[in-house]
Amino acid sequence: AGDPRPLPYIPVLNPLELAQIAFALALLGWFRRAEVDGDALVDAKPRAQALALIAFALLTSITLRGAHYFGGVPWSPEMFSSALAQALLSVVWCLAGLAAMLVGARRGSRAIWIGGATLVGIVIAKLILIDRSHLSDLSAILGVLAVGGLLLVVGWFAPNPPRQAEEAAE
């Protein structure tokens, strides 16, 4: 649960999450340094995918800790059956997917855009398979509405970058 006592719990600004963010940033710095020096152990694509997975895991843990401390959801395996925790995960993951799609559209990077679209697709599958069972709970209903609103925004602000931009970059 990452209890910050005697400090109050503040999302992202507590000792555990600051250490996790510092680790992710140190790993990013190490990957970039290895790329500059030409000492890369692996290609750039697997490194980017590893960093994306680490960021996803960090975002998920921050969200679940927030549900635990602010929503009173117990830190146990039963957390995954909580309507509040599931709704928060759906909204946060959808926001992360939307952000990746926006970055991909702005940079003309089809790979980043597809990564964001994949995350949005996972959220839609999660809504159908998991969140549907919680629709009698207000937090789940609000989560579904928020994700639906975000999906409307995706199509307008983050259109699919053309294939030519990606091929020209390679």
XYZ file of C-alpha atoms in Angstrom:
170
model
C 0.000 0.000 0.000
C 2.993 2.298 0.417
C 1.864 3.940 3.650
C 3.773 7.256 3.869
C 3.283 7.733 7.624
C 4.137 10.032 9.343
C 3.682 12.067 6.150
C 0.241 12.568 4.629
C -0.534 10.711 1.412
C -0.261 13.021 -1.582
C -0.495 11.322 -4.989
C 2.818 11.375 -6.887
C 4.462 13.435 -4.105
C 4.952 10.675 -1.544
C 8.214 8.803 -0.900
C 7.269 5.530 -2.612
C 5.967 7.079 -5.808
C 8.806 9.600 -5.972
C 11.278 6.702 -5.744
C 9.438 4.795 -8.478
C 9.376 7.862 -10.730
C 13.082 8.460 -10.038
C 13.788 4.844 -11.054
C 11.863 5.260 -14.315
C 13.665 8.533 -15.075
C 17.058 6.975 -14.264
C 16.269 4.091 -16.591
C 15.246 6.556 -19.301
C 18.505 8.465 -18.806
C 20.520 5.248 -18.943
C 18.774 4.161 -22.160
C 19.365 7.554 -23.772
C 23.010 7.606 -22.687
C 23.545 4.111 -24.073
C 21.999 5.201 -27.361
C 24.266 8.262 -27.589
C 27.369 6.228 -26.722
C 26.418 3.456 -29.111
C 26.566 0.931 -26.265
C 22.909 0.020 -26.488
C 22.258 -3.520 -25.313
C 19.045 -3.668 -27.292
C 17.466 -1.753 -30.133
C 15.522 1.453 -29.533
C 12.096 -0.134 -30.114
C 12.316 -2.692 -27.253
C 13.689 0.022 -24.941
C 10.756 2.299 -25.761
C 8.337 -0.575 -25.192
C 9.961 -1.417 -21.845
C 9.706 2.208 -20.717
C 6.064 2.341 -21.828
C 5.312 -0.798 -19.787
C 7.082 0.648 -16.746
C 5.148 3.921 -17.106
C 1.895 1.963 -17.434
C 2.637 -0.065 -14.290
C 3.589 3.094 -12.404
C 0.417 4.887 -13.503
C -1.677 1.882 -12.477
C -0.060 1.658 -9.032
C -0.493 5.404 -8.417
C -4.172 5.127 -9.402
C -4.796 2.126 -7.155
C -3.023 3.808 -4.234
C -5.242 6.855 -4.743
C -8.334 4.626 -4.656
C -6.992 3.052 -1.472
C -6.186 6.279 0.387
C -8.942 8.578 -0.864
C -11.696 6.089 -1.683
C -11.270 3.762 1.265
C -10.789 0.730 -0.976
C -8.887 -1.921 1.029
C -5.391 -2.737 -0.264
C -5.975 -6.408 -0.987
C -6.900 -8.631 -3.933
C -10.519 -7.548 -3.388
C -9.425 -4.121 -4.688
C -9.864 -5.466 -8.204
C -13.556 -6.096 -7.571
C -14.106 -2.533 -6.345
C -16.279 -0.399 -8.622
C -14.342 2.733 -7.652
C -10.924 1.235 -8.402
C -12.118 -0.166 -11.731
C -13.722 3.134 -12.759
C -10.569 5.059 -11.860
C -8.396 2.632 -13.817
C -10.668 2.962 -16.859
C -10.540 6.756 -16.813
C -6.794 7.014 -16.113
C -5.888 4.408 -18.721
C -8.136 6.122 -21.262
C -6.466 9.470 -20.487
C -3.042 7.848 -20.940
C -4.134 6.326 -24.245
C -5.537 9.664 -25.377
C -2.286 11.404 -24.404
C -0.252 8.848 -26.380
C -2.529 9.255 -29.378
C -2.196 13.045 -29.203
C 1.595 12.814 -28.980
C 1.654 10.332 -31.854
C -0.551 12.551 -34.009
C 1.509 15.672 -33.253
C 4.847 13.943 -33.926
C 3.514 11.989 -36.868
C 4.576 8.796 -35.096
C 2.310 5.970 -36.054
C 3.907 3.635 -33.467
C 3.092 5.946 -30.537
C -0.410 6.547 -31.893
C -1.026 2.785 -32.250
C 0.258 2.223 -28.705
C -2.285 4.753 -27.420
C -5.037 3.249 -29.551
C -4.179 -0.190 -28.163
C -4.518 1.134 -24.620
C -7.884 2.701 -25.493
C -8.928 -0.649 -26.982
C -7.939 -2.370 -23.738
C -10.100 0.130 -21.843
C -13.076 -0.604 -24.096
C -12.616 -4.354 -23.583
C -12.290 -3.736 -19.828
C -15.538 -1.745 -19.848
C -17.347 -4.606 -21.574
C -15.830 -7.483 -19.615
C -15.226 -6.064 -16.118
C -16.870 -2.689 -15.504
C -20.228 -3.831 -16.851
C -20.781 -5.856 -13.668
C -20.526 -2.660 -11.570
C -23.062 -0.527 -13.464
C -25.358 -0.341 -10.448
C -22.664 1.736 -8.699
C -22.492 5.499 -9.315
C -18.697 5.567 -9.645
C -18.823 2.921 -12.387
C -21.525 4.823 -14.260
C -19.504 8.031 -14.057
C -16.406 6.136 -15.206
C -18.199 4.784 -18.278
C -19.520 8.256 -19.117
C -16.060 9.794 -18.703
C -14.463 7.179 -20.948
C -17.199 7.713 -23.532
C -16.544 11.456 -23.510
C -12.814 10.877 -23.877
C -13.417 8.575 -26.827
C -15.290 11.377 -28.566
C -12.302 13.660 -27.995
C -9.858 11.089 -29.406
C -11.326 11.132 -32.898
C -11.331 14.903 -33.080
C -7.909 15.803 -31.660
C -5.813 12.735 -32.452
C -6.485 11.487 -35.967
C -4.397 8.598 -37.221
C -1.070 9.892 -38.582
C -0.506 9.008 -42.216
C 1.703 6.051 -43.098
C 3.909 8.260 -45.282
C 5.175 10.281 -42.285
C 6.275 7.094 -40.533
C 7.935 5.655 -43.643
C 9.757 8.944 -44.331
C 11.119 8.984 -40.763
C 12.554 5.489 -41.190
